[in-house]
Short mmCIF file of C-alpha atoms and ligand atoms in Angstrom, two decimals:
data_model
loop_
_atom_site.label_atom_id
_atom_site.label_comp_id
_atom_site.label_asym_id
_atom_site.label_seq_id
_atom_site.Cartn_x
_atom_site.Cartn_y
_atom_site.Cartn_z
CA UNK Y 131 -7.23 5.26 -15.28
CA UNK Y 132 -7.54 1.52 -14.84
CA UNK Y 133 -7.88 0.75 -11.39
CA UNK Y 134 -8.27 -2.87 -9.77
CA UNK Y 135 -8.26 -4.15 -6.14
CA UNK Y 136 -7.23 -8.04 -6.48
CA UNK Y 137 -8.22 -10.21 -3.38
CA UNK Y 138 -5.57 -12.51 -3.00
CA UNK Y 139 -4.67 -15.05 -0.62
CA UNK Y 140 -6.42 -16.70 2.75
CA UNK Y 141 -5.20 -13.77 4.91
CA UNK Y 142 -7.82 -11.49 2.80
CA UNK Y 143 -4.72 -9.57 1.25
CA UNK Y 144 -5.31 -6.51 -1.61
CA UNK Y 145 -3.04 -6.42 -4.30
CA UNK Y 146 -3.94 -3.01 -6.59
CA UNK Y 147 -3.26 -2.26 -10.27
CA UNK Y 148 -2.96 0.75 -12.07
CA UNK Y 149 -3.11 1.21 -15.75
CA UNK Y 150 -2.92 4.00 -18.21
CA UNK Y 151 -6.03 3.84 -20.35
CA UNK Y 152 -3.78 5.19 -23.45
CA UNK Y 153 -0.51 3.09 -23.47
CA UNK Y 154 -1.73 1.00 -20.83
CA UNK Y 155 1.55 0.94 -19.25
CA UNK Y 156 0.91 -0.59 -15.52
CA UNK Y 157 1.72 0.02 -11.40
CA UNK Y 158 1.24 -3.01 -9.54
CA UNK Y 159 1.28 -2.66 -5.69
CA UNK Y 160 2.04 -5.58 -3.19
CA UNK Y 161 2.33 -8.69 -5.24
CA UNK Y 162 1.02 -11.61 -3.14
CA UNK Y 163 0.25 -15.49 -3.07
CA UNK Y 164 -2.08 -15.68 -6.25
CA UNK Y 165 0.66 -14.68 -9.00
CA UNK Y 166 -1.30 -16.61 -11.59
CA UNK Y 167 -4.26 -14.57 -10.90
CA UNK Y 168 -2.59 -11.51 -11.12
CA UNK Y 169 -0.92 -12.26 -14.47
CA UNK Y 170 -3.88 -13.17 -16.27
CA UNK Y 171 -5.40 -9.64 -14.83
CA UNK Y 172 -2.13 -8.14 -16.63
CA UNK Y 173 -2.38 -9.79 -19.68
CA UNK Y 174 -6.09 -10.00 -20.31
CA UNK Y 175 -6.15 -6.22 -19.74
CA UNK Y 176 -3.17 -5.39 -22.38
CA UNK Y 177 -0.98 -3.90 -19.76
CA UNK Y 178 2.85 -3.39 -19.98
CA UNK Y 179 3.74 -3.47 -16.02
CA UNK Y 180 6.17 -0.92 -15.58
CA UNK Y 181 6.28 -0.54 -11.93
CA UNK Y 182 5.82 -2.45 -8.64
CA UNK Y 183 6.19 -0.91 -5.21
CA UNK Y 184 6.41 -2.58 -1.86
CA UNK Y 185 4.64 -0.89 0.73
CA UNK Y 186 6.42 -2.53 3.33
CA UNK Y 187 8.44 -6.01 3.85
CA UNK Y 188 6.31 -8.48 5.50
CA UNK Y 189 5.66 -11.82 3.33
CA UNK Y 190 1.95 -11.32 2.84
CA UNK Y 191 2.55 -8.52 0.43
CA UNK Y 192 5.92 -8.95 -1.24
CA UNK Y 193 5.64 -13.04 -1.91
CA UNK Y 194 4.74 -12.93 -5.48
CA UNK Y 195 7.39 -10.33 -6.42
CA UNK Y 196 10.13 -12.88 -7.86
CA UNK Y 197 7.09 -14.27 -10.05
CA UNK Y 198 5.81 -11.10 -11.21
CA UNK Y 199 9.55 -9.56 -12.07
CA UNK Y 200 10.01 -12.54 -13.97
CA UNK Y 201 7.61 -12.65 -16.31
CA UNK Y 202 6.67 -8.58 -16.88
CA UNK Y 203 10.11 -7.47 -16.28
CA UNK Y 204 8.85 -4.56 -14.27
CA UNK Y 205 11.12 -1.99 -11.97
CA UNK Y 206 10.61 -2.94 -8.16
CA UNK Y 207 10.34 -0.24 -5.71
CA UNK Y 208 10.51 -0.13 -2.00
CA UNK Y 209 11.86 2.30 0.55
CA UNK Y 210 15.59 2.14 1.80
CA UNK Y 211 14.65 0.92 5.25
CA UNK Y 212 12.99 -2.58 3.55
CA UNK Y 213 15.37 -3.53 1.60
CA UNK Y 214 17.31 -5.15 4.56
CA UNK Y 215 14.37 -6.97 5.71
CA UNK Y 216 13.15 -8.71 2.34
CA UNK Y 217 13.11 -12.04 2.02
CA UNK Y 218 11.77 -14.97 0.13
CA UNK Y 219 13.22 -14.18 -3.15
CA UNK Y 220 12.02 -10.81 -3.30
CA UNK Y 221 14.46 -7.89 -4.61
CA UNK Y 222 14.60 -4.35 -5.32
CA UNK Y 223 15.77 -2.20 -8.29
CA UNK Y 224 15.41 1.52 -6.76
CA UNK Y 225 15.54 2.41 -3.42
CA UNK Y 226 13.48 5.42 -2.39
CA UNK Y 227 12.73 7.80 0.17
CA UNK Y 228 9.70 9.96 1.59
CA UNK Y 229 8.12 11.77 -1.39
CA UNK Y 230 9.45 10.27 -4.37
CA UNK Y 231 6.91 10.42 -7.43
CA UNK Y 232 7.00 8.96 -10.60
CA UNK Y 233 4.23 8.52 -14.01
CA UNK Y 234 3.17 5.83 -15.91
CA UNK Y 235 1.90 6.25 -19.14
CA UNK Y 236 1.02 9.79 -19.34
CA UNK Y 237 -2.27 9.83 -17.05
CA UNK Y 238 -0.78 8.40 -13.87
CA UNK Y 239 1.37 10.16 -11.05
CA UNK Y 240 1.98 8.11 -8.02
CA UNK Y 241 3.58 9.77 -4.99
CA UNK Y 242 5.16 7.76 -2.24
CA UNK Y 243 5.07 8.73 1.45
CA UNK Y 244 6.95 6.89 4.11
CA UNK Y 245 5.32 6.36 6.38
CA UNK Y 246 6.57 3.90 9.14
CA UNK Y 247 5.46 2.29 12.29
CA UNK Y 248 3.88 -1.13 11.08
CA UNK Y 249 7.08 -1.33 9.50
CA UNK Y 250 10.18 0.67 9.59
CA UNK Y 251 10.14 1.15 5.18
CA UNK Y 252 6.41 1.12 5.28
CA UNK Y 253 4.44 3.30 2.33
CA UNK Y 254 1.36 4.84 1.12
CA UNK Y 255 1.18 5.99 -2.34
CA UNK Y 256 -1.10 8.68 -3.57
CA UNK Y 257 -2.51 7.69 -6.88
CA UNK Y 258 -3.69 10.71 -9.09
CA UNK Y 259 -4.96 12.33 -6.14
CA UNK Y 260 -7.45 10.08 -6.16
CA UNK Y 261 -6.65 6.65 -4.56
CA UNK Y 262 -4.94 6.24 -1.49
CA UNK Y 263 -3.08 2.48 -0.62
CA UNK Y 264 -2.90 2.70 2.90
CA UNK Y 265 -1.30 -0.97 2.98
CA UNK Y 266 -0.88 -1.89 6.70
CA UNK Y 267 -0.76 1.41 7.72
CA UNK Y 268 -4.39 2.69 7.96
CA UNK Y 269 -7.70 -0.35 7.08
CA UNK Y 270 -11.07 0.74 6.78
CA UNK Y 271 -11.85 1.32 10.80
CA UNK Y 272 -8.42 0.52 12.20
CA UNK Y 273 -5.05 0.88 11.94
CA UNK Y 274 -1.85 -2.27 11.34
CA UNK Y 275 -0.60 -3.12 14.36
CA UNK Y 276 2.13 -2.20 16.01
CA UNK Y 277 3.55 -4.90 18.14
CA UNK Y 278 5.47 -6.46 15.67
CA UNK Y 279 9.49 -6.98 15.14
CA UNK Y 280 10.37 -3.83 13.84
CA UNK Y 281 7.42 -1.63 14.77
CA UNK Y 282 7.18 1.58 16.47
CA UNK Y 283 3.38 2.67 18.00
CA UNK Y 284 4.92 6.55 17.82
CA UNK Y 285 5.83 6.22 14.81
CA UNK Y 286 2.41 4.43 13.27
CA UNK Y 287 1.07 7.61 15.29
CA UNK Y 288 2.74 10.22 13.57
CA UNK Y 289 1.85 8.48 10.67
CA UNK Y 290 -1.62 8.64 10.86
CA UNK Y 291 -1.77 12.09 11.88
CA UNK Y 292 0.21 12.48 8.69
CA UNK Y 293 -2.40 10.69 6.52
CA UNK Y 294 -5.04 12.92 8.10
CA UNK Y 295 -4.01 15.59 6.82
CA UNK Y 296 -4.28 14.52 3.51
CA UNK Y 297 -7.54 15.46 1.49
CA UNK Y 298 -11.24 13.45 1.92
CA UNK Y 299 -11.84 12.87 -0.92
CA UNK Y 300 -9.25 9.94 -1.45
CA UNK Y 301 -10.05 6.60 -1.78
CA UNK Y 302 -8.29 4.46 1.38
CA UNK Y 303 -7.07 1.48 -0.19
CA UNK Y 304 -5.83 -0.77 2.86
CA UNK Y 305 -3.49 -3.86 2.41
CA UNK Y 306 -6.59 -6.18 4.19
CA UNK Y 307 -10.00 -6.72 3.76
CA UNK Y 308 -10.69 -6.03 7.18
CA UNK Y 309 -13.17 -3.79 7.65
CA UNK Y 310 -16.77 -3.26 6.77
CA UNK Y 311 -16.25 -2.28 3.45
CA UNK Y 312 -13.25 -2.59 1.12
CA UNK Y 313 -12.89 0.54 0.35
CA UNK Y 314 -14.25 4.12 1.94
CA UNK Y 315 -12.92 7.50 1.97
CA UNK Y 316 -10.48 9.23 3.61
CA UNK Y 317 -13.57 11.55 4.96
CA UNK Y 318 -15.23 9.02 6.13
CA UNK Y 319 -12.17 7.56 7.94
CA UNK Y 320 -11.14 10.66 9.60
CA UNK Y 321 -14.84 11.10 10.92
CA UNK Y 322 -15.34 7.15 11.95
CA UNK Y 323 -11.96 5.44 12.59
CA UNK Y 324 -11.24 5.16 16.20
CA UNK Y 325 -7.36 5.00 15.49
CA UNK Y 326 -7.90 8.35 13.69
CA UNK Y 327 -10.07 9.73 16.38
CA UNK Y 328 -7.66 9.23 19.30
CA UNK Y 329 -6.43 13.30 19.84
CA UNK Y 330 -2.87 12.54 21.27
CA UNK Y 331 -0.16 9.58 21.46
CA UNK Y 332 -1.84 8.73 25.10
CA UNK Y 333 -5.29 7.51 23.48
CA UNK Y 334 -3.97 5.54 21.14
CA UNK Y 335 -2.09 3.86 23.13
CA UNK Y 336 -4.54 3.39 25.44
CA UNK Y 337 -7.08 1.58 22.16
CA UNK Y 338 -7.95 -1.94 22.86
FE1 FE2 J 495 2.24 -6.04 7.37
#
C-alpha cells in the first residue's frame, strides 16, 4: 500500500493518501490549502484518485476539495450530518453513515466510523487495519476540542472510548501536527494520552 501524510497549510494540517501498489487507484483524505502540492503527489506517483472522504466539515480540511474533484474526478465522501455544514465550494457525492467500507484497487479496505463530538459528521477511517486517521478527533497526546459551534464534549467522549477499543497496533493518523511526533500508535496513545486516560465523562471534563 502507498501511504503518504502531506503537511499542508500554516495551521500544520495532514492531508493522507492511499494508493494501491497494483492499479494504483487512490483515497485521498481531507484535501486542504496546498492543492498544487497534492496534485503533483497524485500525478508523480501514477495514481487514479478514486475516493476522497471528509472527516468532518471545518475549512481547514475540506478547502481544497472543489480543486481536487476537478481535476481527478474522484467520488467525495462525508457523513450525512456534514453535508449541511459544508461550505466554500466543497460538495458531496455519497452520503454515509457509521460503518460504511469500501476498496480501492484490490489491496485497500477503508472502514468509516462516525464518530462525532469535534463535529457532529466527524470520521475516522480504518485503513487496512493498519492506519488509523483520527482527524480532529484523537492527535498524538490530545484530543480536538470541543467548544466549538456544533460540538458535543459527551459525545467526543464516547468517541474516544470508542477508538480505544480499537486494536494497538494502528497507526493514529491525526488531522494536526500537534503533538510530539506525527504519528504513534494507538498503544502508545491509550497508555500516554491524558484525554484517553481520563476513566469517566467527569475527568475529562475536568482536563485543562
Ligand atoms: Fe476541525
Amino acid at each position: 500500500m502507498i501511504f503518504a501524510q502531506i503537511s499542508v497549510g500554516k495551521m500544520e494540517n495532514y492531508s493522507y493518501l492511499f494508493a494501491d501498489p497494483v492499479s494504483h487507484e487512490g483515497l485521498l483524505i481531507d484535501p486542504a490549502f496546498d492543492h498544487d502540492k497534492i496534485l503533483a503527489m497524485i500525478r508523480d506517483g501514477g495514481i487514479n484518485l478514486t475516493h476522497i472522504v471528509l472527516t468532518h466539515h471545518h475549512f481547514d480540511h475540506i478547502n481544497a476539495t472543489a480543486q481536487i474533484k476537478s481535476h481527478t474526478g474522484a467520488e467525495v465522501i462525508c457523513h450525512r450530518e456534514t453535508a449541511p455544514l459544508l461550505h466554500g465550494g466543497a460538495s458531496y457525492d455519497r452520503l454515509i453513515d457509521d460503518g460504511f467500507s469500501f476498496k480501492i484497487g484490490s489491496s485497500i479496505r477503508a472502514i468509516c466510523l462516525h464518530t462525532p463530538g469535534h463535529a457532529p459528521g466527524s470520521l475516522c477511517i480504518v485503513v487496512n487495519d493498519m492506519y488509523l486517521v483520527t482527524a480532529d478527533t484523537l492527535f498524538i497526546g490530545d484530543c480536538g476540542r470541543a467548544d466549538l459551534p456544533g460540538s458535543d464534549p459527551a459525545a467526543l467522549f464516547a468517541s474516544l472510548q470508542r477508538l480505544k477499543s480499537l486494536p494497538d497496533h494502528l497507526i493514529v493518523c491525526p488531522g494536526h501536527n500537534y503533538g510530539p511526533v506525527p504519528t504513534r500508535s494507538l498503544g502508545e496513545e491509550k497508555r500516554s494520552n491524558r484525554t484517553l486516560l481520563a476513566a469517566n465523562l467527569e475527568e475529562f471534563y475536568k482536563l485543562p
